[in-house]
Structure formats: structure tokens, C-alpha cells
Short mmCIF file of C-alpha atoms and ligand atoms in Angstrom, two decimals:
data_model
loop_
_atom_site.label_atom_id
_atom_site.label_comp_id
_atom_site.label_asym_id
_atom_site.label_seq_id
_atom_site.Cartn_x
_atom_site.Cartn_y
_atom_site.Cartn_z
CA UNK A 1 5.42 8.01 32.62
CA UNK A 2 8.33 8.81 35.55
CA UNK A 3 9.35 12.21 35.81
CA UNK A 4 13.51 12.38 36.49
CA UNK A 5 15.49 9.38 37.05
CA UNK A 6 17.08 10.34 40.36
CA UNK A 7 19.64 8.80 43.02
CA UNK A 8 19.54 9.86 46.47
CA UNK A 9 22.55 8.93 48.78
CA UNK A 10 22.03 7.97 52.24
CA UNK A 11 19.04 6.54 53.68
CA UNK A 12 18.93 8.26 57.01
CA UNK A 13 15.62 10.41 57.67
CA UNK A 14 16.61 13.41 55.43
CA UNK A 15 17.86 10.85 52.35
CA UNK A 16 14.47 8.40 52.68
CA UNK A 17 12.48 10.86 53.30
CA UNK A 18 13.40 13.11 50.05
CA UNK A 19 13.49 9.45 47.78
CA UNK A 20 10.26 8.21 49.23
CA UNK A 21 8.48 11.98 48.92
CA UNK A 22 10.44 12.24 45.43
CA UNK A 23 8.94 8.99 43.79
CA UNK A 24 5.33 9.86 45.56
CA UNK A 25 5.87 13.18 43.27
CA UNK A 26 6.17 10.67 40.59
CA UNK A 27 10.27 10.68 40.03
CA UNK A 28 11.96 7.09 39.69
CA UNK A 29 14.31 6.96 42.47
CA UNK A 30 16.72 4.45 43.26
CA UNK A 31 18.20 4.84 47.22
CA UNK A 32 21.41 4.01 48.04
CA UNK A 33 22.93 3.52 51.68
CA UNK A 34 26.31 1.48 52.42
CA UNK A 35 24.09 0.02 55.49
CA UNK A 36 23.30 -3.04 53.86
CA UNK A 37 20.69 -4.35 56.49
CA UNK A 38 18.76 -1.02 56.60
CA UNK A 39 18.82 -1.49 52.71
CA UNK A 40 17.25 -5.32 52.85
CA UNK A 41 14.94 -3.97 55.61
CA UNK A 42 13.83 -0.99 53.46
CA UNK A 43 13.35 -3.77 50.35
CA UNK A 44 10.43 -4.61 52.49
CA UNK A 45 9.02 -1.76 53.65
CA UNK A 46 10.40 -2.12 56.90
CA UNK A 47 11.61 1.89 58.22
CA UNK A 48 13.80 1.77 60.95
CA UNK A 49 12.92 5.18 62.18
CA UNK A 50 9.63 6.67 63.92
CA UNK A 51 8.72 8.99 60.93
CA UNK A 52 4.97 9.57 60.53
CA UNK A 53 3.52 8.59 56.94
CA UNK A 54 6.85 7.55 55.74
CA UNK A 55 6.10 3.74 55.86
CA UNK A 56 3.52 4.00 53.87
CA UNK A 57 5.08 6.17 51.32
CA UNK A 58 8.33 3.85 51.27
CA UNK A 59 5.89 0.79 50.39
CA UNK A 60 3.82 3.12 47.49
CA UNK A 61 6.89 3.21 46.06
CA UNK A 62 8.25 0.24 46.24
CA UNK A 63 4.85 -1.21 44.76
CA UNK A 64 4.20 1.24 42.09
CA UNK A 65 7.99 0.64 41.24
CA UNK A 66 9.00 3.80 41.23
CA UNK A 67 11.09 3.76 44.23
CA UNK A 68 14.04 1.04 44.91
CA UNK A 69 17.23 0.53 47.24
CA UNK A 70 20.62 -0.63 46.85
CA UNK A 71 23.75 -0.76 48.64
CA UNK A 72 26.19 1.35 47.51
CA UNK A 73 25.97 4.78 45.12
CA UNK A 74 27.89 3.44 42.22
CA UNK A 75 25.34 0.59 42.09
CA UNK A 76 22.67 3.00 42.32
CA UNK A 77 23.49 4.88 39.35
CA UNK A 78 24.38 1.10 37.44
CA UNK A 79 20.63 -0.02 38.09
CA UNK A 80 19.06 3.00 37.31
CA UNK A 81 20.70 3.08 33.94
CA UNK A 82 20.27 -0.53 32.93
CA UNK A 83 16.62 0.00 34.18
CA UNK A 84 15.04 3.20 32.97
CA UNK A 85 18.13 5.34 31.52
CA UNK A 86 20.78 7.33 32.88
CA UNK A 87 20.51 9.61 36.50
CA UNK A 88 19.46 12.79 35.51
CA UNK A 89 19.81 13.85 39.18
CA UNK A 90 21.96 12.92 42.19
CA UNK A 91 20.83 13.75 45.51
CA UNK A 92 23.76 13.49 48.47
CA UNK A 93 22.03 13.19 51.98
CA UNK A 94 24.72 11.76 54.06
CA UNK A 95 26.06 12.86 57.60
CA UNK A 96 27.83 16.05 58.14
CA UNK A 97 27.71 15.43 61.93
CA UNK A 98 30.03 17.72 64.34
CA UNK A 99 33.70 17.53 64.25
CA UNK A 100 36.63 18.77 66.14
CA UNK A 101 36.24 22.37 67.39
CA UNK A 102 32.45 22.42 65.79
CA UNK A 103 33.76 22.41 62.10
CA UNK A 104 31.49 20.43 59.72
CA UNK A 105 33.01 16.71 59.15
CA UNK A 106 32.69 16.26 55.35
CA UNK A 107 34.36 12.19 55.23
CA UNK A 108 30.99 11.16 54.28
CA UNK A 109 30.30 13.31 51.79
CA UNK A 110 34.00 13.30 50.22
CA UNK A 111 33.85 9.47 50.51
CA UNK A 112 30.71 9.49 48.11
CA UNK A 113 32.49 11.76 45.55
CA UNK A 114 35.31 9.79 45.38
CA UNK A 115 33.52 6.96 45.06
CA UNK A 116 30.64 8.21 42.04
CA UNK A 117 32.70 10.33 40.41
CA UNK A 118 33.46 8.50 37.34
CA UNK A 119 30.84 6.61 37.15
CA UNK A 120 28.38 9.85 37.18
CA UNK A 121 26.65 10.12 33.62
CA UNK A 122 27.71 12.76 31.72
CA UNK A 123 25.30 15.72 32.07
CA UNK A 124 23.82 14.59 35.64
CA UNK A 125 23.33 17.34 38.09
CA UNK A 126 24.83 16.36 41.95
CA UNK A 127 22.63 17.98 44.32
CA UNK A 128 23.86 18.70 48.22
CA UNK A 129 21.15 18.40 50.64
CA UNK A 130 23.45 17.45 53.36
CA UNK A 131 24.38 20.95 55.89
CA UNK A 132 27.67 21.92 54.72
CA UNK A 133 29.75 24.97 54.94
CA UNK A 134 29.16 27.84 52.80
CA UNK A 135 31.77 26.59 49.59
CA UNK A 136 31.43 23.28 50.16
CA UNK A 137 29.28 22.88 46.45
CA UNK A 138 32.50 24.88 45.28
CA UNK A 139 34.59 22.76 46.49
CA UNK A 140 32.42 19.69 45.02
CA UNK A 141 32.91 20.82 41.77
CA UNK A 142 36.17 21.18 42.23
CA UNK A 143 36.42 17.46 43.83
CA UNK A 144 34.93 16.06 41.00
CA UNK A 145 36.85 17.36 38.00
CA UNK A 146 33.95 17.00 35.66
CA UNK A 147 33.00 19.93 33.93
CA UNK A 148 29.98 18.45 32.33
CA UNK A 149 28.56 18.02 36.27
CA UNK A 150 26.66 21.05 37.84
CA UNK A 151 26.91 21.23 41.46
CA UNK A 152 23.55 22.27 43.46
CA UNK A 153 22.94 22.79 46.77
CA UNK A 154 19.39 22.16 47.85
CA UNK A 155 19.10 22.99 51.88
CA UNK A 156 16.54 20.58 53.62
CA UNK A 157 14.16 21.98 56.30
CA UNK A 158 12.55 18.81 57.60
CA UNK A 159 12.17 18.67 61.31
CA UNK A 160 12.14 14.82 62.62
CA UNK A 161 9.19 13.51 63.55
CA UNK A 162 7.37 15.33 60.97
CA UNK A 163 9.52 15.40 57.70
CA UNK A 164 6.79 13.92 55.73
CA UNK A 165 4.47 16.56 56.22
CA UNK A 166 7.55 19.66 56.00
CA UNK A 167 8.61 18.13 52.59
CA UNK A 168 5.13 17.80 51.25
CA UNK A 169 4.09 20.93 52.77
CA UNK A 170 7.54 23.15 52.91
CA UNK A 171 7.21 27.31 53.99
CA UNK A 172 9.78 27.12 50.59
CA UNK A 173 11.98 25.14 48.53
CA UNK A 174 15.69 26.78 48.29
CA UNK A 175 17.80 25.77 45.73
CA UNK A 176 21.23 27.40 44.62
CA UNK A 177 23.75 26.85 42.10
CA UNK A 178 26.61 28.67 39.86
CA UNK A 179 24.56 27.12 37.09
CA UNK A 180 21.44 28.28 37.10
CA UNK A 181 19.88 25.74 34.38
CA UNK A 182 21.06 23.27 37.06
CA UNK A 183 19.51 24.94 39.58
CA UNK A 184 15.95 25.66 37.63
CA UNK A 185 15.79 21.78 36.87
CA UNK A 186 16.66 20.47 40.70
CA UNK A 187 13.74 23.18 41.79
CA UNK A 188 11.58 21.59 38.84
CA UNK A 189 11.54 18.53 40.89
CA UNK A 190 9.32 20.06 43.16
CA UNK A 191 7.26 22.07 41.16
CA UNK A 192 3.96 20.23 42.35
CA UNK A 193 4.62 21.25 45.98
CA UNK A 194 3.82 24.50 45.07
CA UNK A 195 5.75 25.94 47.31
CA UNK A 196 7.85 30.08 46.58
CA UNK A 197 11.12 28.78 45.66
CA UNK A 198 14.31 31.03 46.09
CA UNK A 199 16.41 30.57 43.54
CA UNK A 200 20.33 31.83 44.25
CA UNK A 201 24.21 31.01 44.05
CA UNK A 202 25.18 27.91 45.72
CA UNK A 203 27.03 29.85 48.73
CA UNK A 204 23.60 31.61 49.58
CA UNK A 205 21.68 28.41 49.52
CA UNK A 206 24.39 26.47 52.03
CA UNK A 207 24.39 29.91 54.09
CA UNK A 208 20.43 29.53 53.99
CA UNK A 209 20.50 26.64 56.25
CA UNK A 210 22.87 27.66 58.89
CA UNK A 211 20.70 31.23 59.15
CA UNK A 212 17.64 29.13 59.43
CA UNK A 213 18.87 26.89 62.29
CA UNK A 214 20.85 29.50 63.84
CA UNK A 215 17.68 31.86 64.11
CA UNK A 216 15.30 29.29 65.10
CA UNK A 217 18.12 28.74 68.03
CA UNK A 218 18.24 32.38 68.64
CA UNK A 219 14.63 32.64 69.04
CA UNK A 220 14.20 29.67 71.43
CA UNK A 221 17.21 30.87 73.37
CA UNK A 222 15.43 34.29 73.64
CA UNK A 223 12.62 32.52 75.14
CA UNK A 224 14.72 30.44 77.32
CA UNK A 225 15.89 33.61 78.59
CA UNK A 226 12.69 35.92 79.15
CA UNK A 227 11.31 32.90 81.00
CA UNK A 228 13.52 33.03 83.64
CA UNK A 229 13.16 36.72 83.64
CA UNK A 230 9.27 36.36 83.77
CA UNK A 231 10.33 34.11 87.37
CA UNK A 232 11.63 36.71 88.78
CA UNK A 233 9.37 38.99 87.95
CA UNK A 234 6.06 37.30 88.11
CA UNK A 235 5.10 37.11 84.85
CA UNK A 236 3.85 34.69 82.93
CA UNK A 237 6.15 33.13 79.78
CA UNK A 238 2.50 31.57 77.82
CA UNK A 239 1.41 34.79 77.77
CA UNK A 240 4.31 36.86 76.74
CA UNK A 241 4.86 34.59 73.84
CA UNK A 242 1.31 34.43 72.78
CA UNK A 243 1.34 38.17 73.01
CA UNK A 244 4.17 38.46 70.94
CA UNK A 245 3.18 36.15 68.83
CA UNK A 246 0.38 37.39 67.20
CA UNK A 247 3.20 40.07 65.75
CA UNK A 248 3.16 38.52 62.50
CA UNK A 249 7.19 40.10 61.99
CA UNK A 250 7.66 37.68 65.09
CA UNK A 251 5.48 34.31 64.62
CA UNK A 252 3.71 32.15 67.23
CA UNK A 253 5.69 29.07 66.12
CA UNK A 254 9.17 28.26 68.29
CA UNK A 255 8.32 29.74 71.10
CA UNK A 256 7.99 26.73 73.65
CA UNK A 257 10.13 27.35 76.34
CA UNK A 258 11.75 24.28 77.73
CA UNK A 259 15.05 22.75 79.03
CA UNK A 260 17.16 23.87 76.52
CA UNK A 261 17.33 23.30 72.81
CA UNK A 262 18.88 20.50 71.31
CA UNK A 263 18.80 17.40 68.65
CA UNK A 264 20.82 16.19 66.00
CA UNK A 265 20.74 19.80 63.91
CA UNK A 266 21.00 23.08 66.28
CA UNK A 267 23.70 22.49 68.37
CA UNK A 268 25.72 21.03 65.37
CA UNK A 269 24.44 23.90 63.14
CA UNK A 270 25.24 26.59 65.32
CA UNK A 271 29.02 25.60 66.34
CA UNK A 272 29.52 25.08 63.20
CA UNK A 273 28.31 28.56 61.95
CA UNK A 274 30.52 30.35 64.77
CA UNK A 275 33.70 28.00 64.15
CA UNK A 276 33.27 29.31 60.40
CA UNK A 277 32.55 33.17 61.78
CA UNK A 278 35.58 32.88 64.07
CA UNK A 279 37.97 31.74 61.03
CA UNK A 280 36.48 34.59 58.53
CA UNK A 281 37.52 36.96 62.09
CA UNK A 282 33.87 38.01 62.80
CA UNK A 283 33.23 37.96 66.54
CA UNK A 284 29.83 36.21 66.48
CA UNK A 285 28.61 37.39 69.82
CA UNK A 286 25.01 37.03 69.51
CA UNK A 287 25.42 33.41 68.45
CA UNK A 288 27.97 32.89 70.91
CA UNK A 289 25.22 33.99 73.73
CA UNK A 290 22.76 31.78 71.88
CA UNK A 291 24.99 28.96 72.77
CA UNK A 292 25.72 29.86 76.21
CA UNK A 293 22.14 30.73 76.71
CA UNK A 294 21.48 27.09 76.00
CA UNK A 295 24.40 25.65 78.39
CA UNK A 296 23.12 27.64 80.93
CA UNK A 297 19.66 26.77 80.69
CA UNK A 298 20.81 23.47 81.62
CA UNK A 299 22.29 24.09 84.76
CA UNK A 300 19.35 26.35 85.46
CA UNK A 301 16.77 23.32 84.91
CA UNK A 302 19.57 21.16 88.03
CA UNK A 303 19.02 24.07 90.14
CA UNK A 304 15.47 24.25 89.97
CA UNK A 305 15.58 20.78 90.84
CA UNK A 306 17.98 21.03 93.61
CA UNK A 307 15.58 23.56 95.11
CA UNK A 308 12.28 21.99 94.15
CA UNK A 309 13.86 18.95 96.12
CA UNK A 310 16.17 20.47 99.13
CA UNK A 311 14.44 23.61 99.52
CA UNK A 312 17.47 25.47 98.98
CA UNK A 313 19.34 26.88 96.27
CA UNK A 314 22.65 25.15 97.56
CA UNK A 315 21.17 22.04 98.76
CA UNK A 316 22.83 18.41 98.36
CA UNK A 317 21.22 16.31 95.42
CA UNK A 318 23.84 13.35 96.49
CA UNK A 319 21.90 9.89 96.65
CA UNK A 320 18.38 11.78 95.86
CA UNK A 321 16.03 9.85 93.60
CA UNK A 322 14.90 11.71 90.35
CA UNK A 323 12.31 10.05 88.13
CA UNK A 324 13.57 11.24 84.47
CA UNK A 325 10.05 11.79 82.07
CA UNK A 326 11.27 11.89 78.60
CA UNK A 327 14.60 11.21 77.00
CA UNK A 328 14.64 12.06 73.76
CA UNK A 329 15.46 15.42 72.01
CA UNK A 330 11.48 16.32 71.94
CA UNK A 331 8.31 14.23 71.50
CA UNK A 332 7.62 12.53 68.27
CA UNK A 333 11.01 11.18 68.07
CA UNK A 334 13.39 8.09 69.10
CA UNK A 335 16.40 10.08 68.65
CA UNK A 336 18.01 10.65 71.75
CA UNK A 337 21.29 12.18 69.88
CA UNK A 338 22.58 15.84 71.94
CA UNK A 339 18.97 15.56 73.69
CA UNK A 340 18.48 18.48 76.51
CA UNK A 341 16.61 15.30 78.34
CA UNK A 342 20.12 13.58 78.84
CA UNK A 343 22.37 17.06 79.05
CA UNK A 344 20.31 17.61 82.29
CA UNK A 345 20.45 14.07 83.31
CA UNK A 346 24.35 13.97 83.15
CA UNK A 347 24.75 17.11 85.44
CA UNK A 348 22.11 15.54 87.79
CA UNK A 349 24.49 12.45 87.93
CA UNK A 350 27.02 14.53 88.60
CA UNK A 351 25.61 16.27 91.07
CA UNK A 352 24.69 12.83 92.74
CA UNK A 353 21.43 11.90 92.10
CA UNK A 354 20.11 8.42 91.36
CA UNK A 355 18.01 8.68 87.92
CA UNK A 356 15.62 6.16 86.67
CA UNK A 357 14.05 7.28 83.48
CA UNK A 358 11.60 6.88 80.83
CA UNK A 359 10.45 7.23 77.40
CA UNK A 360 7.43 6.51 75.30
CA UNK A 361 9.59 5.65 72.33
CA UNK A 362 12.32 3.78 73.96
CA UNK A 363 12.84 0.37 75.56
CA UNK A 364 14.76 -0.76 78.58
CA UNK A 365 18.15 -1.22 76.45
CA UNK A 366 17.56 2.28 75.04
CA UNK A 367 20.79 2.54 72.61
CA UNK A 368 22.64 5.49 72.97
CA UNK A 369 21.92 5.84 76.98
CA UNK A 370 24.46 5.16 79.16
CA UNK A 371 23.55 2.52 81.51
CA UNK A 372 25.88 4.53 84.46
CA UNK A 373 23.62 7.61 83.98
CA UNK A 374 20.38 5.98 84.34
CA UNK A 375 17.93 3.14 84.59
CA UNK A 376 15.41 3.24 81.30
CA UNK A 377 11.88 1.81 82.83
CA UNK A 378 9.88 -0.10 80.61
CA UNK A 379 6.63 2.39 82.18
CA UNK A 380 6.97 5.79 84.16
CA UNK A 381 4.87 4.66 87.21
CA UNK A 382 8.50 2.01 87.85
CA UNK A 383 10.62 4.86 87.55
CA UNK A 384 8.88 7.19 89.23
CA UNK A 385 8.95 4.46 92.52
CA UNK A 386 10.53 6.12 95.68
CA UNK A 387 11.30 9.15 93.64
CA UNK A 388 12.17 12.63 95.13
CA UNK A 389 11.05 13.72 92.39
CA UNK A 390 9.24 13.76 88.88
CA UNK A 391 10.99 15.75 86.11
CA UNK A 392 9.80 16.08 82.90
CA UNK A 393 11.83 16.64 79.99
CA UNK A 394 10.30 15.86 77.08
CA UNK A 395 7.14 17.03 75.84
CA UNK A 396 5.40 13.38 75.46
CA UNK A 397 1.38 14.36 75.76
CA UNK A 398 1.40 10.91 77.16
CA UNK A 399 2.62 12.09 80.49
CA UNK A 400 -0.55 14.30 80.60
CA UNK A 401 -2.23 11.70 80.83
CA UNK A 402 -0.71 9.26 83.66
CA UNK A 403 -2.40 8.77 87.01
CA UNK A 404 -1.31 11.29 88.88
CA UNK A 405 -2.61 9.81 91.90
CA UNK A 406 -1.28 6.53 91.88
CA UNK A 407 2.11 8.47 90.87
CA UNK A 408 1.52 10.39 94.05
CA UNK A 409 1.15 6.95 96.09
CA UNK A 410 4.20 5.64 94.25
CA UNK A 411 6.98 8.18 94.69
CA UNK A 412 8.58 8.81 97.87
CA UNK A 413 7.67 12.81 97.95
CA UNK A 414 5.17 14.34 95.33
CA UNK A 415 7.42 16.72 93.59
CA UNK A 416 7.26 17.44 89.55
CA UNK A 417 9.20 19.89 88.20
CA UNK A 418 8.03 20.13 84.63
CA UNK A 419 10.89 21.65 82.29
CA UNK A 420 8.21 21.72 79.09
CA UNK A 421 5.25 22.98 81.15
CA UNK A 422 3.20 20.19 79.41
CA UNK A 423 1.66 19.05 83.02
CA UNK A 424 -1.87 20.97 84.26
CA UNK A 425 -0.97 22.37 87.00
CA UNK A 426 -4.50 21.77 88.56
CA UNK A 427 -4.62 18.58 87.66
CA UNK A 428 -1.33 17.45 89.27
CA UNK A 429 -1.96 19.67 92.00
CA UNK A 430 -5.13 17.81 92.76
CA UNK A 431 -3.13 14.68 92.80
CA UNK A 432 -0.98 16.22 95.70
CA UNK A 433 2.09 17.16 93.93
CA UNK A 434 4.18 20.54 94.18
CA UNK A 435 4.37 21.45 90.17
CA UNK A 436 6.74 23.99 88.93
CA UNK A 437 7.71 25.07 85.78
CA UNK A 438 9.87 27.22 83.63
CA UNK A 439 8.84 30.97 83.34
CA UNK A 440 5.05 29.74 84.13
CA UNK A 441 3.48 31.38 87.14
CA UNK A 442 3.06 28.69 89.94
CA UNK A 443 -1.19 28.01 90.18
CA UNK A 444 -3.26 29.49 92.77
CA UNK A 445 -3.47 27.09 95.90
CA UNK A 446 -6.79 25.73 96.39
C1 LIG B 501 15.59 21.46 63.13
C2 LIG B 501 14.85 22.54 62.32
O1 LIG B 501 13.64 22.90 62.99
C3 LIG B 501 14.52 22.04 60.91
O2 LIG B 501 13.93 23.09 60.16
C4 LIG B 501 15.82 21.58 60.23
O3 LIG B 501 15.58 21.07 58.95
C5 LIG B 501 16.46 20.50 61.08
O4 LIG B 501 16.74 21.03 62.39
C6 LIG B 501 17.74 20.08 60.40
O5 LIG B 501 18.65 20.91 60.30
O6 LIG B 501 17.80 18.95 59.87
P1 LIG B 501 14.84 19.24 64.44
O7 LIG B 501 16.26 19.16 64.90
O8 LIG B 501 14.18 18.01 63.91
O9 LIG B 501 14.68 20.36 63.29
O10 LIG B 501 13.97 19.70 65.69
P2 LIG B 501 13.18 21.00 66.12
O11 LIG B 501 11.73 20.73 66.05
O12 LIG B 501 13.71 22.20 65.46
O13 LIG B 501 13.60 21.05 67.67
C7 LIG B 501 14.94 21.36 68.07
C8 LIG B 501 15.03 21.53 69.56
O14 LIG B 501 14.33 22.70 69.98
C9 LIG B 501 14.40 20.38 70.37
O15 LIG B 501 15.21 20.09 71.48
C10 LIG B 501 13.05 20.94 70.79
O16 LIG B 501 12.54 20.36 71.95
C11 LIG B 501 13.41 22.40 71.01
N1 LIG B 501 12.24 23.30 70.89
C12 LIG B 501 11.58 23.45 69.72
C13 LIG B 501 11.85 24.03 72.02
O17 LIG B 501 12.44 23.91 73.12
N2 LIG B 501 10.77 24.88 71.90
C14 LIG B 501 10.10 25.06 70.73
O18 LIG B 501 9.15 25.88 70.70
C15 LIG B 501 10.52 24.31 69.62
#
């Protein structure tokens, strides 16, 4: 016995993650995605993206047949009916990526509106998981000129790398609507997570999202700054935020400090949020300095560089060598989309420097790297060759790990400046390089 016949729309890591989690909760789900390889790829089993436990969920699915794919959303909602009954549920996870001036870009999700709208069985709920602007289910409704269709938003919390685990496990499950038997039957769905669910008007569930990502970008731009304060001062940033921490109003989660934040969903999140503050005439100024916070953090991580390297705060970083550790947005992931890793890279360039990089989850022909910014190495000890110096950027634990030594023998002068403080000092130390880090008191020479 299924529990709701549901489509889900979009079969990037929040759409396959919420069908294959969805059937494993014992829903019949049918995926759609207009990517028609990705859905004859998924047909086997095969996920495209480095998502722990999710290929093994995708293929429980697919073999207790509760979990298909399709190309296209209309024919989605056709097999679904001719195979178990009509789509009780319709979940939309499709792009909202950044648009001009930092304003949401809806053509995905208007394009699949458009495109289901008559075909939608009368009755079915449409449920937005996709970030969108507070009124955007509104505006849905509105779009779809069915009466008989409630409109839910549904905000998703899954952080890549481990999405599995946050929508198996979630701190809460948020779901909003103007109809609020919609709303109770789209939080139903998740009923065996067990998780406190907030149940509120659609507006309060899309603002939800952007409060969430906006704090958590707040609080790591907070850290950001009372690292570099700590630098000046001589304290230590570890044990500030441990000692904070332990304040349960404050958390010891987020608190890494590091070379800025950035990834597919804060950056986008948080322009967005102030482009919709600025046209509703509230000055934003706290998440304005979040933002700037960030952008400065960057140029902060090229100057410690430039000094770890010249000596001098004004020094020349034209035709220096820089071995680049860690490209992507943080460890865990191949996504290299608005990563920190390659903000700092491209003001390094600018600034002159030669950069050969690398990356534990990407190849030589890394897409989405420029080829004029930097060389990807197939293994760190061939980028780090006749380096002036190591910089780590990503928070890879393999790097922890590397022989220090023969890095030491391999690099023209044994420099690391270590953005993520994942390196022991002591250990690198011993291997004969300078370490420094971000708000982390230099070690004790021997
Ligand atoms: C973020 C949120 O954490 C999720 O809750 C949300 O669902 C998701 O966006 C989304 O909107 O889809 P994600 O972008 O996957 O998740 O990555 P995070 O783990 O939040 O990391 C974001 C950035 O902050 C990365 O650059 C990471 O390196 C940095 N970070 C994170 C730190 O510098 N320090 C920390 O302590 C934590």
C-alpha cells in the first residue's frame, strides 16, 4: 500500500533528493526533469551528483517501484495517473538562481506552470519547495487560474553534501499555505520524520527560508569578523566560538570561520532578501554589512597571502606561484558554483599570481573553472610544485593528511596559509612550513 501519489519537478539535488526520501517514506513518486539524459541516467540508478546515501535510496526506489522518472511534468502527471491514480501532490523544485540586481529569476518555475496547468488533476495540491520571494505561492495561484488547486509552500533546508541525512533528520518541517487543509496534508507527508512542524500562511513559510539563510550568513559573517579582530588582538577565534557556543541561545553549529561564505544558496538568498527589502523601502543595513562582510573577507584572505608571501602588506604577488587546496564551495561537495575557493582565486589572478589548483572531487577539466584562472592538478603534490605558496580553501580532511614533507621538498618556499584552519599547525610546522590562519593564534615555535 503507497501512501500519496506525488510528482516532484526538477531533478537537481533538492528535487531527487525530496522524490527519492519521499518514496523511501513510502509515497509513489514519479520525477520529472526536462534533462532527458540525467532522466535515462537516473532510470538506472546512475546520480550525477556527490550526495551521500542518495544512490542507494534512488535504486530502493526504483526497485521497490515506488519511485520512477520521466522527462517532462505533464508526462509525469500522465504516468502517474494511468499507473496508480491521479497526483494527489505536486512538488516544484526547479531553479530560482540569481537574476539581475539579485531579484529571484522565476522562468523556471513560471515555465512549469504554464506548462502543468491544465493538465493538473482537479483537487491536487502544488507545493513550492523552490526559494522564492515572499508572494510568489500568491502569485501561483493566481498563475494558474484553478480554484480547485491549493498552493503550498514547503521551504527546503537541505545543505549539499548532506541532504539525505537533513531531510531524514530535519531540526523541522515548515509548511505554509492560505489553505490550511492543503497545508495539513503536504506536512502529512512527513509525518514519520517526526520532526515539530510549523504550520503558517504561505508568505511566512517563503519568508522562513530567506530568514534562515540570511541568519546562518549573519552568523558566519559575525565570525568572519571577530576573527580578524581576535588577530589583532591575540586571541584565539576556536576558543571564542566554543565559548560562545555552549550558550545554547547561540549554538556551536556555523561557527567555522573561513574564507568567506558562499555556494549555490547564501549569496543568492541574501541579495535577494535585500533587493526585496530595498523595494518594500527598508534600509537593510545589517544584511547589507553581512554582504560586505563577506566581500571583504575575500580581499582580506589576498592580503594575508600577499604578506604570508612578500612579507609586506603592499608587496607584489605578480608572477608568484600559489598552489590553490580546494575549489569547491566547502568539502563534501563537487559544486564549485559562487565558491569562496574561486572568489579568492580570481582576485589572486588579478593581482598576478600564477595558480595551479586542486580538488578531491574534481578532475583536470573541472567544468565550471576557467582554464585562464587556473591549472586543476589531477593530485595536490603537482600543484603544489615550485609553489610560493600553499593555500587552502576548502575544508577537504584529505589535505590533513598529505605529506607534508615531501610537500615541503616539492614547493619552491614552505608557506601555507590555511583560510579553514583545517591544517595542525604542529604537524605542518614539523614539516618546515610557516602556517597561518584566520583568527587562530600562530603555534608556539619549537
Ligand atoms: C545552505 C543552508 O545551510 C541550508 O540550510 C539551505 O537549505 C541551503 O543553503 C539552501 O538554501 O538550499 P549549503 O549552501 O549547502 O546550505 O551550504 P552550507 O553548509 O550552509 O555552507 C554555506 C557556506 O558557508 C559554504 O561556503 C561553507 O564553507 C560556509 N561555512 C559554513 C563556513 O564558512 N563556516 C561554517 O561554520 C559553516
Amino acid at each position: 500500500m503507497f501512501g500519496r501519489r506525488v510528482v516532484v519537478v526538477g531533478a537537481g539535488y533538492v528535487g531527487l533528493t525530496t522524490a527519492a526520501c519521499l518514496a523511501s517514506l513510502g509515497h509513489r513518486v514519479v520525477c520529472a526533469d526536462v534533462d532527458a539524459v540525467k532522466i535515462e541516467r537516473l532510470r538506472r540508478a546512475e546520480v550525477g551528483i556527490r550526495e551521500a546515501g542518495l544512490a542507494d535510496l534512488v535504486a530502493e526506489g526504483l526497485a521497490a517501484r515506488r519511485l520512477s522518472f520521466v522527462v517532462g511534468a505533464g508526462i509525469a502527471l500522465k504516468q502517474l495517473e494511468a499507473d496508480d491514480g491521479p497526483a494527489e501532490v505536486v512538488f516544484l523544485c526547479v531553479p530560482t538562481p540569481m537574476g539581475v540586481g539579485g531579484v529571484a529569476d522565476l522562468t523556471a518555475v513560471e515555465a512549469v506552470i504554464e506548462g502543468i496547468r491544465d493538465d493538473l488533476p482537479a483537487g491536487a495540491v502544488v507545493v513550492n519547495k523552490s526559494t522564492v520571494p515572499v508572494g510568489t505561492a500568491a502569485r501561483t495561484g493566481e498563475m494558474l487560474g484553478r480554484p480547485d488547486i491549493a498552493v503550498v509552500s514547503n521551504p527546503e533546508f537541505l545543505r549539499e553534501g548532506s541532504a539525505v541525512e537533513d531531510f531524514l533528520k530535519p531540526d523541522r518541517v515548515v509548511v505554509g499555505s492560505d489553505d490550511p487543509d492543503a497545508a495539513a496534508l503536504v506536512a502529512a507527508l512527513f509525518t514519520r520524520l517526526g520532526a515539530p512542524a510549523v504550520l503558517t500562511d504561505a508568505a511566512s513559510a517563503e519568508m522562513v527560508k530567506y530568514a534562515a539563510n540570511c541568519f546562518l550568513a549573519m552568523k558566519l559573517s559575525y565570525v568572519n569578523a571577530m576573527a580578524e579582530l581576535c588577530e589583532r588582538l591575540g586571541a584565539d577565534i576556536h576558543a571564542v566560538t566554543e565559548g560562545i557556543g555552549y550558550d545554547r541561545r547561540i549554538g556551536q553549529a556555523f561557527l567555522d570561520p573561513g574564507p568567506g561564505w558562499g555556494g549555490s544558496c547564501l549569496p543568492k538568498d541574501t541579495h535577494a532578501l535585500l533587493q526585496v527589502a530595498d523595494s518594500a523601502d527598508f534600509e537593510f543595513r545589517l544584511l547589507r554589512a553581512t554582504i560586505d562582510t563577506n566581500t571583504r573577507q575575500f580581499q582580506r584572505i589576498v592580503d594575508k597571502v600577499r604578506t604570508a608571501v612578500t612579507g609586506s602588506r603592499s608587496g607584489s604577488l605578480a608572477r608568484r606561484r600559489l598552489a590553490l587546496f580546494g575549489l569547491t564551495f566547502k568539502a563534501g561537495t563537487d559544486d564549485v558554483r559562487d565558491s569562496p575557493a574561486l572568489r579568492v582565486a580570481a582576485l589572486l589572478r588579478q593581482a598576478g599570481a600564477e595558480l595551479a589548483g586542486h580538488d578531491p572531487a574534481l578532475g583536470p577539466a573541472a567544468p565550471g573553472i576557467d582554464p585562464a584562472l587556473l591549472t586543476v592538478c589531477a593530485d595536490p603534490y603537482e600543484a603544489a610544485r615550485g609553489a610560493d605558496a600553499v593555500v587552502v580553501l576548502t575544508e577537504w580532511a584529505e589535505y590533513r593528511i598529505l605529506d607534508w614533507s615531501r610537500l615541503a621538498e616539492l614547493v619552491g618556499t614552505a608557506i601555507v596559509v590555511d583560510t579553514r584552519n583545517l591544517l595542525d599547525p604542529a604537524v605542518v610546522g614539523l614539516a618546515g612550513f610557516a602556517w597561518s590562519g584566520v583568527g587562530a593564534k600562530q603555534p608556539a615555535l619549537p
